[in-house]
PDB file of C-alpha atoms and ligand atoms in Angstrom:
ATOM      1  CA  UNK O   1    -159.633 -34.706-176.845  1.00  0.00           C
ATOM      2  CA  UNK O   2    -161.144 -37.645-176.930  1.00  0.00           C
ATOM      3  CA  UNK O   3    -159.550 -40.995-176.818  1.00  0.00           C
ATOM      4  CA  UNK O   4    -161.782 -42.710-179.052  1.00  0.00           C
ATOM      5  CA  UNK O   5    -161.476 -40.580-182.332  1.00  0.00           C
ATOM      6  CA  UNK O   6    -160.034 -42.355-184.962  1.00  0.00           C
ATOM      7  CA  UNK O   7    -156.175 -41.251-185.884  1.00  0.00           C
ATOM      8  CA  UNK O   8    -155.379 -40.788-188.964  1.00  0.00           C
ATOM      9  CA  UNK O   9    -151.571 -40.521-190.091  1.00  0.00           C
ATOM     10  CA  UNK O  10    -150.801 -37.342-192.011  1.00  0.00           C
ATOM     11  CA  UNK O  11    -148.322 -38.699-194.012  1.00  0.00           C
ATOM     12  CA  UNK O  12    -149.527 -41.910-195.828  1.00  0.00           C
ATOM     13  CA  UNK O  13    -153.159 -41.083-194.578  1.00  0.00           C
ATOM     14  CA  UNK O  14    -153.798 -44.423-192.740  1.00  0.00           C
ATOM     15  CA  UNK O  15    -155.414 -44.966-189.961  1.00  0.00           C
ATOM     16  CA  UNK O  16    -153.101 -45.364-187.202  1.00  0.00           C
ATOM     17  CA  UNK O  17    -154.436 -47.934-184.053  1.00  0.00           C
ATOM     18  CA  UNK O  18    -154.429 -46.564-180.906  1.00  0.00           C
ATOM     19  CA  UNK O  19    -152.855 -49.625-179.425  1.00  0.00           C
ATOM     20  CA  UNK O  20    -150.061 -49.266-182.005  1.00  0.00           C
ATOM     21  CA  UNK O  21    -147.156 -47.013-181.703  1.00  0.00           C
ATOM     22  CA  UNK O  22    -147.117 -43.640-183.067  1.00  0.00           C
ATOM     23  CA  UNK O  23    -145.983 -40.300-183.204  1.00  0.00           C
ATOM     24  CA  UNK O  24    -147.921 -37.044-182.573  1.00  0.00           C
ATOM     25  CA  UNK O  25    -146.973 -33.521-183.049  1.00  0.00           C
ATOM     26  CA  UNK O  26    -149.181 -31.199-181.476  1.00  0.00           C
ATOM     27  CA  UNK O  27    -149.273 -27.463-182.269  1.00  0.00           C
ATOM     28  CA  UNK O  28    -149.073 -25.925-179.231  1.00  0.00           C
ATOM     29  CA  UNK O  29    -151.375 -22.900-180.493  1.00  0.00           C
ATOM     30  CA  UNK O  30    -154.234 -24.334-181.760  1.00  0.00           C
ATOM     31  CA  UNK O  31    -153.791 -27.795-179.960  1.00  0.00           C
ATOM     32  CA  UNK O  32    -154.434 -29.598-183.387  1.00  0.00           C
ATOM     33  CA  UNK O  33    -152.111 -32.887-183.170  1.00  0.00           C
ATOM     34  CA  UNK O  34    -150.713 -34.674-186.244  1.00  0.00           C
ATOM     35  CA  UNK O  35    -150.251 -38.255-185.944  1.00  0.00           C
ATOM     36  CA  UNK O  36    -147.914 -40.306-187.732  1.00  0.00           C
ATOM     37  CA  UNK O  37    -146.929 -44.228-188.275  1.00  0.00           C
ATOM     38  CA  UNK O  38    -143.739 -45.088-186.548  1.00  0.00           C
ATOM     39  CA  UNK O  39    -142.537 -46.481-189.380  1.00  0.00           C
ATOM     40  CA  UNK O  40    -139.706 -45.216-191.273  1.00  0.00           C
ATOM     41  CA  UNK O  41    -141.462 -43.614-194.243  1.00  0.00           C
ATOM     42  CA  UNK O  42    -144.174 -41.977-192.406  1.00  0.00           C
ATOM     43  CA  UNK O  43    -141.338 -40.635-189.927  1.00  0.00           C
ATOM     44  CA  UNK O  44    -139.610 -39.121-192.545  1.00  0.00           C
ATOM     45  CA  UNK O  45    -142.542 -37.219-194.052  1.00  0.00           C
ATOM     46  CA  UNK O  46    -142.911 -36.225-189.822  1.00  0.00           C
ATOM     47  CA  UNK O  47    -139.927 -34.741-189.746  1.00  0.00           C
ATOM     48  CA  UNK O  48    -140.121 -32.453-193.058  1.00  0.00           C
ATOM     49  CA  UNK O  49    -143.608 -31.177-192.240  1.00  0.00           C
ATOM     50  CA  UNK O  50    -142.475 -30.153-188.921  1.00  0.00           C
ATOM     51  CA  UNK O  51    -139.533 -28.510-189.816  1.00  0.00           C
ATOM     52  CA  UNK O  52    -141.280 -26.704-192.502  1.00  0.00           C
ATOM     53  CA  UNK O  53    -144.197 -25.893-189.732  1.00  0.00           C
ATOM     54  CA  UNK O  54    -141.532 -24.826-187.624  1.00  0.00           C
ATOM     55  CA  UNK O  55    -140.186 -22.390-190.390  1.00  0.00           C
ATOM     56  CA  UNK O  56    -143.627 -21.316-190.494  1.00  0.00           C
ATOM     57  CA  UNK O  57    -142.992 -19.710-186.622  1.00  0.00           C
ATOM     58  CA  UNK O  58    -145.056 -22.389-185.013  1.00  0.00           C
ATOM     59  CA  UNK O  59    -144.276 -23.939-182.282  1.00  0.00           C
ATOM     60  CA  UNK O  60    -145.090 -27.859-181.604  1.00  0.00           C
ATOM     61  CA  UNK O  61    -144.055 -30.529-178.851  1.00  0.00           C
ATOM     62  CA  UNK O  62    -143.529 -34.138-180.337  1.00  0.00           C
ATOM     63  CA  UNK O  63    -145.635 -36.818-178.306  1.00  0.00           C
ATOM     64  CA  UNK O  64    -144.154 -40.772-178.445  1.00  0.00           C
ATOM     65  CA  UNK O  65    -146.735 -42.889-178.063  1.00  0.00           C
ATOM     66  CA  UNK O  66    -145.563 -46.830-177.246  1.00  0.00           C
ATOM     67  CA  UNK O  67    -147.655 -49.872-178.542  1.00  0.00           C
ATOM     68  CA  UNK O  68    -149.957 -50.966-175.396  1.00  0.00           C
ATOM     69  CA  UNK O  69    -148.111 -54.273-175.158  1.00  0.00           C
ATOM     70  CA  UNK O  70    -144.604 -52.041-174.602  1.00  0.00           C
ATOM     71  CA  UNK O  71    -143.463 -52.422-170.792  1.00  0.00           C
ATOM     72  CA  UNK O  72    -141.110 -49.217-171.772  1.00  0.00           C
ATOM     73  CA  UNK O  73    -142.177 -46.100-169.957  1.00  0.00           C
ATOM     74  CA  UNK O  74    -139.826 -44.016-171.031  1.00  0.00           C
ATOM     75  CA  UNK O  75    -141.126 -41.952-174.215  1.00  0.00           C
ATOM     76  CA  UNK O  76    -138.680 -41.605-176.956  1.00  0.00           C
ATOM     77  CA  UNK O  77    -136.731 -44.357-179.450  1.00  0.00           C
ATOM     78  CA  UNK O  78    -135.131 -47.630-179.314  1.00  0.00           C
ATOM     79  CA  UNK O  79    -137.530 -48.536-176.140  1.00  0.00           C
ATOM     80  CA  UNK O  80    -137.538 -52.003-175.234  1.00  0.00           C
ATOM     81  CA  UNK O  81    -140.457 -52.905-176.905  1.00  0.00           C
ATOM     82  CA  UNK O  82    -139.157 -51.813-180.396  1.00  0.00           C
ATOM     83  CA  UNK O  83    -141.938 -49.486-180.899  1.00  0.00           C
ATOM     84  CA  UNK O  84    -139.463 -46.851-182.245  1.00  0.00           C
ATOM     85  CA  UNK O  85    -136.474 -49.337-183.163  1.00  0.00           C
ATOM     86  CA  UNK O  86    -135.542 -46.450-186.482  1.00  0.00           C
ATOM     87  CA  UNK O  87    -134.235 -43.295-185.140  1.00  0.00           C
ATOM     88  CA  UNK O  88    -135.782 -39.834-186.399  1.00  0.00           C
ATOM     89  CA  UNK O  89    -133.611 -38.972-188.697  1.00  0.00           C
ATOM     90  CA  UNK O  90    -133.485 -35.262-189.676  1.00  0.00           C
ATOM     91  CA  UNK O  91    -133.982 -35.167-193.153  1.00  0.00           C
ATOM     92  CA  UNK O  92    -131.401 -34.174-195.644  1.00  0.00           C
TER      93      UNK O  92
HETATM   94 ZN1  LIG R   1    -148.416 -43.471-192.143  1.00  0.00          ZN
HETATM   95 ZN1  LIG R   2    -142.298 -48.693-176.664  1.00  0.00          ZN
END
């Protein structure tokens, strides 16, 4: 995939920068990733369209990606750079 395509969130539809952190949710069948803000709202519309993917049978593996100025290697939340400072919560 090339790094230079422009990401586009699938929740709010904005583009997301590369630099910036984000989260992706690749299908692991077809490869296609979805990319979302890391912000709270776009998060939340993240975790309903996976889990209504997932009830779909598909199967996907979340990617964390950190802002480029983040030292934190680790993916996940709550990394030292505050790239993912609001949990994903599972929605109700
Ligand atoms: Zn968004
Ligand atoms: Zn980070």
């Amino acid at each position: 995939m090339s790094r230079n395509r422009v990401i586009r969130c699938a929740a709010c539809a904005g583009r997301i920068k590369p630099h910036h952190p984000h989260i992706g949710v690749e299908d692991l069948e077809t490869g296609v990733e979805f990319s979302y803000h890391a912000r709270a709202s776009c998060q939340k519309r993240c975790v309903e369209e996976t889990v209504t993917r997932l009830e779909a049978g598909k199967v996907f593996a979340a990617h964390h990606y950190h802002s480029s100025t983040c030292a934190d290697e680790a993916p996940g939340f709550g990394c030292a750079g505050g790239c993912f400072d609001t949990p994903m919560a599972v929605a109700n």
